């Protein structure tokens, strides 16, 4: 397949000739899946491990718990001694000691004896059950048992939670807070995780002003830099640097050559006079895909410079969002060992009115949810940023579809982040 993609490379400068060929979304996804393999393993402290992706299975070095323990505050007894005990027929046992959590048992529990225990304390030898304090009456040197217990009652068995040698968490697991707790309990303080992809942002455009400026004259403030940084963070990557450069081939070349796992170029990705990124990428690396049959985001490109994956994202903010979500995000998630699927929940909803699409391209329609219906807002209008902020989500209309009539049920991907 990579051979057939190589044929798609345009040997001559494509600028001002328009796209002679567009790849399908499926071809672009396939290229990503071929080239975005999980990065190497790194060891991190457990305190920094939550939400990281485990690179290897973790096997427990110990039984947990390591000892038989009391699960209630009460009295460690021999269950047989409590046979027939009730409120009317109390069984009197001699109190021979007390055990707190963390203490080693000092006394044996012989027939007719009991040891006062607190939750988490070891079960003293001889005892095989715990009578909860609520089912006893305490006297100075004795305890009266008011209920029968069976062997093992209120006792945590050694290894009942985890047995030494078993796999507790599998490679690929995104560590949850409770996973971190489990690993800590097993005495593990360092874990092997997939390295986070290091992502470089290159924001191109002579017209751009940096964050914090107020738009003036004919210039606009960079919207894609902050958006891409948030998207990269969401997908587990870390942004190394966001560089803003003018539409200048030398500047694009220099920025693209800086080390990174992934380079995201915003703007200048099409076939216009000022669109240098595709030409530069083809020159210093491989431009595997340029032009994708979709709307918005058709002037998307991707390729690589040695091990670095490079995504050329159109400058219109909605196109940039869409191209990131379809392609760059998938690559970043895969590099970081995450599932390729979108980190969006989806809901099936009927359309409030018809949604027209063109056969031959994938459409990305922003929709609003109203009255439990999906209300299409826009497919075009890639420069209208509020079409993505007013929307609750989006519907993807496949290449071979002409769209859907009013009332048809569609899958809406919800922009709202997963909790
Ligand atoms: P381009 O992809 O460079 O042809 O840009 C397409 C449109 O998106 C133009 O109107 C640009 O001014 C605009 N644009 C490019 N980059 C950005 C950016 N970083 N933030 C907001 N708009 C942009
Ligand atoms: Mg531009």
CSV table of C-alpha atoms and ligand atoms in Angstrom, one decimal:
chain,number,residue,atom,x,y,z
A,1,UNK,CA,0.0,0.0,0.0
A,2,UNK,CA,2.8,2.4,0.8
A,3,UNK,CA,4.0,1.8,-2.8
A,4,UNK,CA,0.7,2.9,-4.2
A,5,UNK,CA,0.7,5.9,-2.0
A,6,UNK,CA,4.2,6.8,-3.2
A,7,UNK,CA,2.8,7.0,-6.7
A,8,UNK,CA,0.4,9.7,-5.4
A,9,UNK,CA,3.4,12.0,-4.8
A,10,UNK,CA,3.4,14.7,-7.3
A,11,UNK,CA,6.8,15.0,-8.8
A,12,UNK,CA,6.3,18.6,-9.9
A,13,UNK,CA,5.3,21.7,-7.9
A,14,UNK,CA,1.5,21.4,-7.6
A,15,UNK,CA,1.0,25.0,-6.7
A,16,UNK,CA,-1.6,27.0,-8.6
A,17,UNK,CA,-2.6,23.9,-10.6
A,18,UNK,CA,-5.2,22.6,-8.1
A,19,UNK,CA,-5.3,19.1,-6.8
A,20,UNK,CA,-4.9,16.6,-9.6
A,21,UNK,CA,-5.8,13.8,-7.2
A,22,UNK,CA,-7.4,13.5,-3.8
A,23,UNK,CA,-6.9,10.5,-1.5
A,24,UNK,CA,-9.9,9.0,0.3
A,25,UNK,CA,-10.2,9.4,4.0
A,26,UNK,CA,-9.8,5.6,4.3
A,27,UNK,CA,-6.5,5.8,2.4
A,28,UNK,CA,-5.3,8.5,4.7
A,29,UNK,CA,-6.3,6.6,7.8
A,30,UNK,CA,-4.6,3.5,6.5
A,31,UNK,CA,-1.4,5.4,6.0
A,32,UNK,CA,-1.6,6.6,9.6
A,33,UNK,CA,-2.2,3.1,11.0
A,34,UNK,CA,0.8,1.9,9.1
A,35,UNK,CA,3.1,4.6,10.4
A,36,UNK,CA,2.0,5.5,13.9
A,37,UNK,CA,3.3,2.7,16.1
A,38,UNK,CA,3.5,3.0,19.9
A,39,UNK,CA,6.6,4.9,21.0
A,40,UNK,CA,9.2,3.3,23.3
A,41,UNK,CA,8.7,2.5,26.9
A,42,UNK,CA,9.8,4.9,29.7
A,43,UNK,CA,9.6,4.4,33.4
A,44,UNK,CA,7.8,6.9,35.5
A,45,UNK,CA,7.1,7.3,39.1
A,46,UNK,CA,3.7,6.1,40.2
A,47,UNK,CA,2.9,9.6,41.3
A,48,UNK,CA,3.0,10.7,37.7
A,49,UNK,CA,1.5,7.6,36.2
A,50,UNK,CA,-2.3,8.3,36.3
A,51,UNK,CA,-3.8,8.4,32.8
A,52,UNK,CA,-0.6,7.2,31.2
A,53,UNK,CA,-0.7,4.0,29.1
A,54,UNK,CA,1.0,0.9,30.5
A,55,UNK,CA,3.6,-0.5,28.2
A,56,UNK,CA,3.9,-3.9,29.8
A,57,UNK,CA,1.8,-6.2,31.8
A,58,UNK,CA,2.2,-5.8,35.6
A,59,UNK,CA,2.5,-8.9,37.7
A,60,UNK,CA,2.1,-8.8,41.4
A,61,UNK,CA,5.3,-9.6,43.4
A,62,UNK,CA,3.3,-10.3,46.6
A,63,UNK,CA,0.1,-11.7,47.9
A,64,UNK,CA,-2.4,-9.0,49.0
A,65,UNK,CA,-3.2,-9.0,51.8
A,66,UNK,CA,0.0,-10.7,52.9
A,67,UNK,CA,-1.5,-12.0,56.1
A,68,UNK,CA,-4.9,-13.1,57.5
A,69,UNK,CA,-6.5,-10.0,58.9
A,70,UNK,CA,-9.5,-8.8,60.8
A,71,UNK,CA,-12.1,-7.1,58.7
A,72,UNK,CA,-14.1,-5.6,61.6
A,73,UNK,CA,-13.4,-4.2,65.0
A,74,UNK,CA,-14.2,-7.0,67.4
A,75,UNK,CA,-12.8,-10.2,68.9
A,76,UNK,CA,-10.6,-12.8,67.2
A,77,UNK,CA,-12.0,-16.2,68.3
A,78,UNK,CA,-12.2,-19.8,67.5
A,79,UNK,CA,-15.5,-20.1,65.6
A,80,UNK,CA,-16.2,-23.4,67.3
A,81,UNK,CA,-16.3,-21.7,70.7
A,82,UNK,CA,-19.2,-19.5,69.6
A,83,UNK,CA,-21.5,-22.4,68.6
A,84,UNK,CA,-25.0,-21.7,69.9
A,85,UNK,CA,-24.2,-18.2,71.2
A,86,UNK,CA,-27.1,-15.8,71.3
A,87,UNK,CA,-28.5,-13.0,73.4
A,88,UNK,CA,-30.1,-15.6,75.7
A,89,UNK,CA,-27.2,-18.0,75.8
A,90,UNK,CA,-24.1,-15.8,75.9
A,91,UNK,CA,-20.7,-17.5,75.5
A,92,UNK,CA,-18.1,-16.1,77.8
A,93,UNK,CA,-14.5,-16.1,76.5
A,94,UNK,CA,-11.4,-15.0,78.4
A,95,UNK,CA,-9.7,-11.9,76.9
A,96,UNK,CA,-6.0,-12.6,76.5
A,97,UNK,CA,-4.7,-9.6,74.5
A,98,UNK,CA,-5.3,-6.8,72.0
A,99,UNK,CA,-4.0,-6.4,68.5
A,100,UNK,CA,-3.8,-3.2,66.5
A,101,UNK,CA,-3.1,-2.9,62.7
A,102,UNK,CA,0.6,-3.2,62.0
A,103,UNK,CA,1.4,-5.2,65.2
A,104,UNK,CA,2.7,-8.7,65.2
A,105,UNK,CA,0.5,-11.2,67.1
A,106,UNK,CA,2.0,-11.8,70.6
A,107,UNK,CA,-0.6,-14.2,71.8
A,108,UNK,CA,-2.2,-17.4,70.7
A,109,UNK,CA,-5.9,-17.9,70.9
A,110,UNK,CA,-6.5,-21.1,72.8
A,111,UNK,CA,-10.0,-22.7,73.2
A,112,UNK,CA,-12.2,-20.4,75.4
A,113,UNK,CA,-10.1,-17.4,74.6
A,114,UNK,CA,-10.4,-14.2,72.6
A,115,UNK,CA,-8.1,-11.3,71.5
A,116,UNK,CA,-9.5,-7.8,70.9
A,117,UNK,CA,-8.7,-6.8,67.3
A,118,UNK,CA,-9.1,-3.6,65.3
A,119,UNK,CA,-9.9,-3.6,61.5
A,120,UNK,CA,-6.8,-4.4,59.6
A,121,UNK,CA,-5.0,-6.1,62.4
A,122,UNK,CA,-3.5,-9.6,61.9
A,123,UNK,CA,-5.6,-12.5,63.0
A,124,UNK,CA,-3.7,-14.1,65.9
A,125,UNK,CA,-2.7,-17.8,65.5
A,126,UNK,CA,-5.4,-20.1,66.8
A,127,UNK,CA,-8.3,-17.8,65.9
A,128,UNK,CA,-10.3,-18.4,62.7
A,129,UNK,CA,-13.0,-15.8,62.9
A,130,UNK,CA,-13.9,-12.3,64.2
A,131,UNK,CA,-17.0,-11.5,66.2
A,132,UNK,CA,-17.9,-7.9,65.6
A,133,UNK,CA,-17.9,-5.7,68.6
A,134,UNK,CA,-21.6,-5.1,68.2
A,135,UNK,CA,-22.3,-8.7,68.9
A,136,UNK,CA,-20.4,-8.8,72.2
A,137,UNK,CA,-20.5,-7.4,75.7
A,138,UNK,CA,-17.2,-6.5,77.1
A,139,UNK,CA,-16.3,-7.2,80.8
A,140,UNK,CA,-12.9,-6.4,82.3
A,141,UNK,CA,-11.2,-9.8,81.7
A,142,UNK,CA,-13.9,-11.5,79.6
A,143,UNK,CA,-16.0,-10.9,76.6
A,144,UNK,CA,-19.5,-12.3,76.2
A,145,UNK,CA,-20.3,-13.4,72.7
A,146,UNK,CA,-24.0,-12.9,71.6
A,147,UNK,CA,-23.9,-14.5,68.2
A,148,UNK,CA,-22.4,-17.5,66.5
A,149,UNK,CA,-19.8,-17.0,63.8
A,150,UNK,CA,-18.6,-19.6,61.3
A,151,UNK,CA,-14.9,-20.1,60.5
A,152,UNK,CA,-13.5,-17.3,58.2
A,153,UNK,CA,-16.2,-14.9,59.2
A,154,UNK,CA,-14.9,-11.2,59.0
A,155,UNK,CA,-11.5,-12.5,58.2
A,156,UNK,CA,-9.6,-11.4,55.1
A,157,UNK,CA,-7.7,-14.3,53.6
A,158,UNK,CA,-4.1,-14.0,52.5
A,159,UNK,CA,-4.0,-13.3,48.7
A,160,UNK,CA,-7.8,-12.9,48.5
A,161,UNK,CA,-7.4,-9.6,46.7
A,162,UNK,CA,-4.3,-10.4,44.6
A,163,UNK,CA,-2.2,-13.5,44.4
A,164,UNK,CA,1.6,-13.2,43.9
A,165,UNK,CA,2.5,-13.9,40.3
A,166,UNK,CA,-0.8,-12.9,38.7
A,167,UNK,CA,-1.1,-10.2,36.2
A,168,UNK,CA,-3.0,-7.3,37.7
A,169,UNK,CA,-3.0,-4.8,34.8
A,170,UNK,CA,-2.4,-5.4,31.2
A,171,UNK,CA,-0.3,-3.5,28.7
A,172,UNK,CA,-2.3,-0.9,27.0
A,173,UNK,CA,-4.3,0.0,30.1
A,174,UNK,CA,-4.8,3.7,30.6
A,175,UNK,CA,-4.1,3.9,34.3
A,176,UNK,CA,-7.0,5.0,36.5
A,177,UNK,CA,-6.6,6.5,39.9
A,178,UNK,CA,-7.6,3.1,41.5
A,179,UNK,CA,-5.0,1.3,39.4
A,180,UNK,CA,-2.4,3.6,40.9
A,181,UNK,CA,-3.7,2.7,44.3
A,182,UNK,CA,-3.4,-1.0,43.5
A,183,UNK,CA,0.2,-0.7,42.2
A,184,UNK,CA,1.2,1.3,45.3
A,185,UNK,CA,-0.4,-1.5,47.5
A,186,UNK,CA,1.8,-4.1,45.8
A,187,UNK,CA,4.9,-2.1,46.6
A,188,UNK,CA,5.4,-0.9,43.0
A,189,UNK,CA,6.6,2.7,42.7
A,190,UNK,CA,7.8,2.9,39.1
A,191,UNK,CA,5.8,1.8,36.1
A,192,UNK,CA,6.7,1.2,32.4
A,193,UNK,CA,4.5,3.5,30.3
A,194,UNK,CA,4.4,4.4,26.6
A,195,UNK,CA,6.3,7.6,26.0
A,196,UNK,CA,4.1,10.6,25.3
A,197,UNK,CA,4.4,11.8,21.7
A,198,UNK,CA,6.3,15.1,21.5
A,199,UNK,CA,4.5,17.4,19.2
A,200,UNK,CA,5.7,20.6,17.5
A,201,UNK,CA,3.3,23.2,16.2
A,202,UNK,CA,4.2,25.3,13.2
A,203,UNK,CA,1.7,28.1,12.7
A,204,UNK,CA,2.1,29.7,9.3
A,205,UNK,CA,0.6,32.9,7.9
A,206,UNK,CA,1.8,36.4,7.2
A,207,UNK,CA,-1.6,37.7,8.4
A,208,UNK,CA,-1.3,36.2,11.9
A,209,UNK,CA,-1.0,38.0,15.2
A,210,UNK,CA,0.1,36.1,18.3
A,211,UNK,CA,-2.1,35.3,21.2
A,212,UNK,CA,-3.0,38.3,23.3
A,213,UNK,CA,-3.1,40.8,20.5
A,214,UNK,CA,-6.3,42.5,19.5
A,215,UNK,CA,-7.1,42.0,15.8
A,216,UNK,CA,-6.3,45.2,13.9
A,217,UNK,CA,-6.0,46.4,10.2
A,218,UNK,CA,-6.2,43.3,8.0
A,219,UNK,CA,-4.6,40.9,10.4
A,220,UNK,CA,-6.1,38.1,12.4
A,221,UNK,CA,-5.1,36.5,15.7
A,222,UNK,CA,-3.9,32.9,15.6
A,223,UNK,CA,-6.8,30.7,16.6
A,224,UNK,CA,-5.3,27.3,15.6
A,225,UNK,CA,-2.2,27.4,17.8
A,226,UNK,CA,-4.2,27.4,21.1
A,227,UNK,CA,-6.8,24.9,19.7
A,228,UNK,CA,-4.2,22.5,18.5
A,229,UNK,CA,-2.3,22.6,21.8
A,230,UNK,CA,-5.5,21.7,23.6
A,231,UNK,CA,-6.3,18.9,21.2
A,232,UNK,CA,-2.8,17.5,21.5
A,233,UNK,CA,-3.0,17.6,25.3
A,234,UNK,CA,-6.4,15.8,25.1
A,235,UNK,CA,-4.9,13.0,23.1
A,236,UNK,CA,-1.9,12.4,25.4
A,237,UNK,CA,0.7,14.3,23.4
A,238,UNK,CA,2.9,17.1,24.8
A,239,UNK,CA,3.5,20.2,22.9
A,240,UNK,CA,7.2,21.0,22.7
A,241,UNK,CA,6.8,24.4,21.1
A,242,UNK,CA,4.5,26.4,19.0
A,243,UNK,CA,6.3,28.4,16.5
A,244,UNK,CA,4.7,31.2,14.4
A,245,UNK,CA,6.3,31.8,11.1
A,246,UNK,CA,5.6,33.8,8.0
A,247,UNK,CA,4.7,32.2,4.6
A,248,UNK,CA,8.3,31.6,3.7
A,249,UNK,CA,9.7,28.3,2.3
A,250,UNK,CA,13.0,28.6,4.2
A,251,UNK,CA,11.2,29.3,7.5
A,252,UNK,CA,8.9,26.3,6.9
A,253,UNK,CA,11.8,24.1,6.1
A,254,UNK,CA,13.8,25.2,9.2
A,255,UNK,CA,10.8,24.7,11.5
A,256,UNK,CA,9.9,21.3,10.0
A,257,UNK,CA,13.4,20.0,10.6
A,258,UNK,CA,13.4,20.5,14.4
A,259,UNK,CA,13.2,17.2,16.3
A,260,UNK,CA,9.8,15.9,17.3
A,261,UNK,CA,7.6,12.8,17.1
A,262,UNK,CA,4.9,14.7,15.3
A,263,UNK,CA,4.9,18.1,13.5
A,264,UNK,CA,1.6,19.8,12.9
A,265,UNK,CA,1.7,22.6,10.4
A,266,UNK,CA,-1.3,25.0,10.4
A,267,UNK,CA,-2.0,26.9,7.2
A,268,UNK,CA,-0.3,27.1,3.8
A,269,UNK,CA,-1.2,23.5,3.0
A,270,UNK,CA,-3.1,23.8,-0.2
A,271,UNK,CA,-2.0,24.6,-3.7
A,272,UNK,CA,-1.8,28.4,-3.6
A,273,UNK,CA,1.2,30.5,-4.3
A,274,UNK,CA,2.0,31.0,-0.6
A,275,UNK,CA,1.4,27.3,0.3
A,276,UNK,CA,5.0,26.1,0.9
A,277,UNK,CA,4.5,23.2,3.3
A,278,UNK,CA,3.6,20.5,0.8
A,279,UNK,CA,6.5,21.4,-1.4
A,280,UNK,CA,9.0,21.6,1.4
A,281,UNK,CA,7.8,18.3,2.9
A,282,UNK,CA,8.0,16.5,-0.4
A,283,UNK,CA,11.5,17.9,-0.7
A,284,UNK,CA,13.0,17.0,2.7
A,285,UNK,CA,10.9,14.0,3.4
A,286,UNK,CA,7.9,12.2,2.0
A,287,UNK,CA,4.5,13.8,1.2
A,288,UNK,CA,2.5,10.6,1.3
A,289,UNK,CA,-1.0,12.2,1.0
A,290,UNK,CA,-1.9,15.6,-0.3
A,291,UNK,CA,-5.6,16.5,-0.8
A,292,UNK,CA,-8.3,14.3,0.8
A,293,UNK,CA,-11.8,13.8,-0.6
A,294,UNK,CA,-13.6,15.4,2.3
A,295,UNK,CA,-15.3,18.7,3.4
A,296,UNK,CA,-14.0,20.7,5.1
A,297,UNK,CA,-10.3,20.0,5.3
A,298,UNK,CA,-9.7,18.9,1.7
A,299,UNK,CA,-6.3,20.6,1.5
A,300,UNK,CA,-4.9,18.3,4.2
A,301,UNK,CA,-1.5,16.6,3.7
A,302,UNK,CA,0.6,14.1,5.6
A,303,UNK,CA,3.9,12.4,5.4
A,304,UNK,CA,7.1,12.1,7.3
A,305,UNK,CA,10.6,13.2,7.7
A,306,UNK,CA,12.5,10.1,8.8
A,307,UNK,CA,10.7,9.0,12.0
A,308,UNK,CA,8.7,12.3,12.4
A,309,UNK,CA,5.1,12.2,11.2
A,310,UNK,CA,4.1,15.5,9.7
A,311,UNK,CA,0.5,16.7,9.3
A,312,UNK,CA,-0.4,19.6,7.1
A,313,UNK,CA,-3.6,21.1,8.4
A,314,UNK,CA,-5.6,23.8,6.6
A,315,UNK,CA,-5.6,27.2,8.1
A,316,UNK,CA,-9.4,27.7,8.3
A,317,UNK,CA,-10.0,26.9,12.0
A,318,UNK,CA,-12.9,24.5,11.4
A,319,UNK,CA,-10.9,22.7,8.7
A,320,UNK,CA,-8.0,22.6,11.1
A,321,UNK,CA,-10.1,21.1,13.8
A,322,UNK,CA,-11.6,18.5,11.5
A,323,UNK,CA,-8.3,17.6,9.9
A,324,UNK,CA,-6.7,17.2,13.3
A,325,UNK,CA,-9.6,15.1,14.6
A,326,UNK,CA,-9.6,12.8,11.5
A,327,UNK,CA,-5.9,12.4,11.1
A,328,UNK,CA,-3.3,14.0,13.4
A,329,UNK,CA,-5.2,13.1,16.6
A,330,UNK,CA,-5.4,9.5,15.6
A,331,UNK,CA,-1.7,9.4,14.9
A,332,UNK,CA,-0.9,11.0,18.3
A,333,UNK,CA,-3.2,8.6,20.1
A,334,UNK,CA,-1.6,5.6,18.4
A,335,UNK,CA,1.9,6.8,19.1
A,336,UNK,CA,1.0,7.2,22.7
A,337,UNK,CA,-0.4,3.7,22.9
A,338,UNK,CA,-4.0,4.8,23.1
A,339,UNK,CA,-6.9,3.4,21.0
A,340,UNK,CA,-7.2,5.0,17.6
A,341,UNK,CA,-10.9,5.7,18.1
A,342,UNK,CA,-12.2,9.2,18.6
A,343,UNK,CA,-12.3,10.3,22.3
A,344,UNK,CA,-15.9,11.4,21.7
A,345,UNK,CA,-19.0,9.7,23.0
A,346,UNK,CA,-21.7,9.3,20.4
A,347,UNK,CA,-25.5,9.3,20.4
A,348,UNK,CA,-27.9,8.1,17.8
A,349,UNK,CA,-30.5,10.8,17.1
A,350,UNK,CA,-33.1,11.5,14.4
A,351,UNK,CA,-32.3,14.4,12.1
A,352,UNK,CA,-34.4,17.5,12.6
A,353,UNK,CA,-34.2,18.2,8.8
A,354,UNK,CA,-32.5,16.7,5.9
A,355,UNK,CA,-28.7,16.7,5.5
A,356,UNK,CA,-27.5,16.8,2.0
A,357,UNK,CA,-24.0,15.6,1.1
A,358,UNK,CA,-22.1,15.0,-2.1
A,359,UNK,CA,-21.2,11.5,-3.3
A,360,UNK,CA,-17.4,11.1,-3.5
A,361,UNK,CA,-16.3,12.9,-0.4
A,362,UNK,CA,-16.8,12.5,3.4
A,363,UNK,CA,-18.7,15.4,4.9
A,364,UNK,CA,-18.2,16.7,8.5
A,365,UNK,CA,-21.5,18.3,9.5
A,366,UNK,CA,-21.7,20.3,12.7
A,367,UNK,CA,-25.0,19.7,14.4
A,368,UNK,CA,-26.9,21.1,17.4
A,369,UNK,CA,-29.0,18.9,19.6
A,370,UNK,CA,-32.4,20.3,20.2
A,371,UNK,CA,-35.5,18.5,21.4
A,372,UNK,CA,-33.6,15.2,21.1
A,373,UNK,CA,-33.0,15.8,17.4
A,374,UNK,CA,-29.8,16.5,15.5
A,375,UNK,CA,-30.2,19.9,13.8
A,376,UNK,CA,-27.6,20.3,11.0
A,377,UNK,CA,-25.7,23.7,11.2
A,378,UNK,CA,-23.1,23.5,8.5
A,379,UNK,CA,-20.9,21.3,6.3
A,380,UNK,CA,-19.2,24.2,4.5
A,381,UNK,CA,-18.3,27.5,6.2
A,382,UNK,CA,-14.9,26.3,7.4
A,383,UNK,CA,-13.9,29.8,8.3
A,384,UNK,CA,-17.0,30.3,10.6
A,385,UNK,CA,-15.5,29.2,13.9
A,386,UNK,CA,-18.8,29.6,15.7
A,387,UNK,CA,-20.2,26.7,13.6
A,388,UNK,CA,-18.1,24.5,15.8
A,389,UNK,CA,-18.7,26.4,19.1
A,390,UNK,CA,-22.5,26.5,18.7
A,391,UNK,CA,-22.6,22.9,17.7
A,392,UNK,CA,-23.0,20.1,20.2
A,393,UNK,CA,-21.2,17.7,17.9
A,394,UNK,CA,-20.8,16.4,14.4
A,395,UNK,CA,-22.1,13.8,12.0
A,396,UNK,CA,-19.8,12.1,9.5
A,397,UNK,CA,-21.4,11.4,6.2
A,398,UNK,CA,-19.6,8.7,4.3
A,399,UNK,CA,-18.2,9.1,0.8
A,400,UNK,CA,-20.9,7.0,-0.9
A,401,UNK,CA,-23.8,8.8,0.7
A,402,UNK,CA,-26.0,11.6,-0.7
A,403,UNK,CA,-27.0,12.5,2.8
A,404,UNK,CA,-30.1,11.7,4.9
A,405,UNK,CA,-33.7,12.7,4.9
A,406,UNK,CA,-35.4,14.4,7.9
A,407,UNK,CA,-36.1,11.9,10.6
A,408,UNK,CA,-33.3,9.5,9.6
A,409,UNK,CA,-31.3,8.3,12.6
A,410,UNK,CA,-27.6,9.4,12.6
A,411,UNK,CA,-24.7,9.0,14.9
A,412,UNK,CA,-23.7,12.3,16.5
A,413,UNK,CA,-20.2,12.5,18.0
A,414,UNK,CA,-20.4,14.9,20.9
A,415,UNK,CA,-17.8,17.6,21.3
A,416,UNK,CA,-18.2,17.5,25.0
A,417,UNK,CA,-15.0,15.9,26.4
A,418,UNK,CA,-15.2,12.5,27.9
A,419,UNK,CA,-15.2,12.8,31.7
B,1,LIG,P1,-4.5,28.9,4.6
B,1,LIG,O1,-4.8,27.4,4.9
B,1,LIG,O2,-3.1,29.3,5.0
B,1,LIG,O3,-4.7,29.1,3.1
B,1,LIG,O4,-5.5,29.7,5.3
B,1,LIG,C1,-6.9,29.6,5.1
B,1,LIG,C2,-7.6,30.7,5.9
B,1,LIG,O5,-7.5,30.4,7.3
B,1,LIG,C3,-7.2,32.1,5.7
B,1,LIG,O6,-8.3,32.9,5.7
B,1,LIG,C4,-6.3,32.3,6.9
B,1,LIG,O7,-6.2,33.7,7.2
B,1,LIG,C5,-6.9,31.6,7.9
B,1,LIG,N1,-6.0,31.1,8.9
B,1,LIG,C6,-4.8,30.6,8.7
B,1,LIG,N2,-4.1,30.3,9.8
B,1,LIG,C7,-4.9,30.6,10.8
B,1,LIG,C8,-4.8,30.6,12.2
B,1,LIG,N3,-3.7,30.1,12.8
B,1,LIG,N4,-5.8,31.0,13.0
B,1,LIG,C9,-6.9,31.5,12.4
B,1,LIG,N5,-7.1,31.6,11.1
B,1,LIG,C10,-6.1,31.2,10.3
B,2,LIG,MG1,-1.9,30.9,4.9
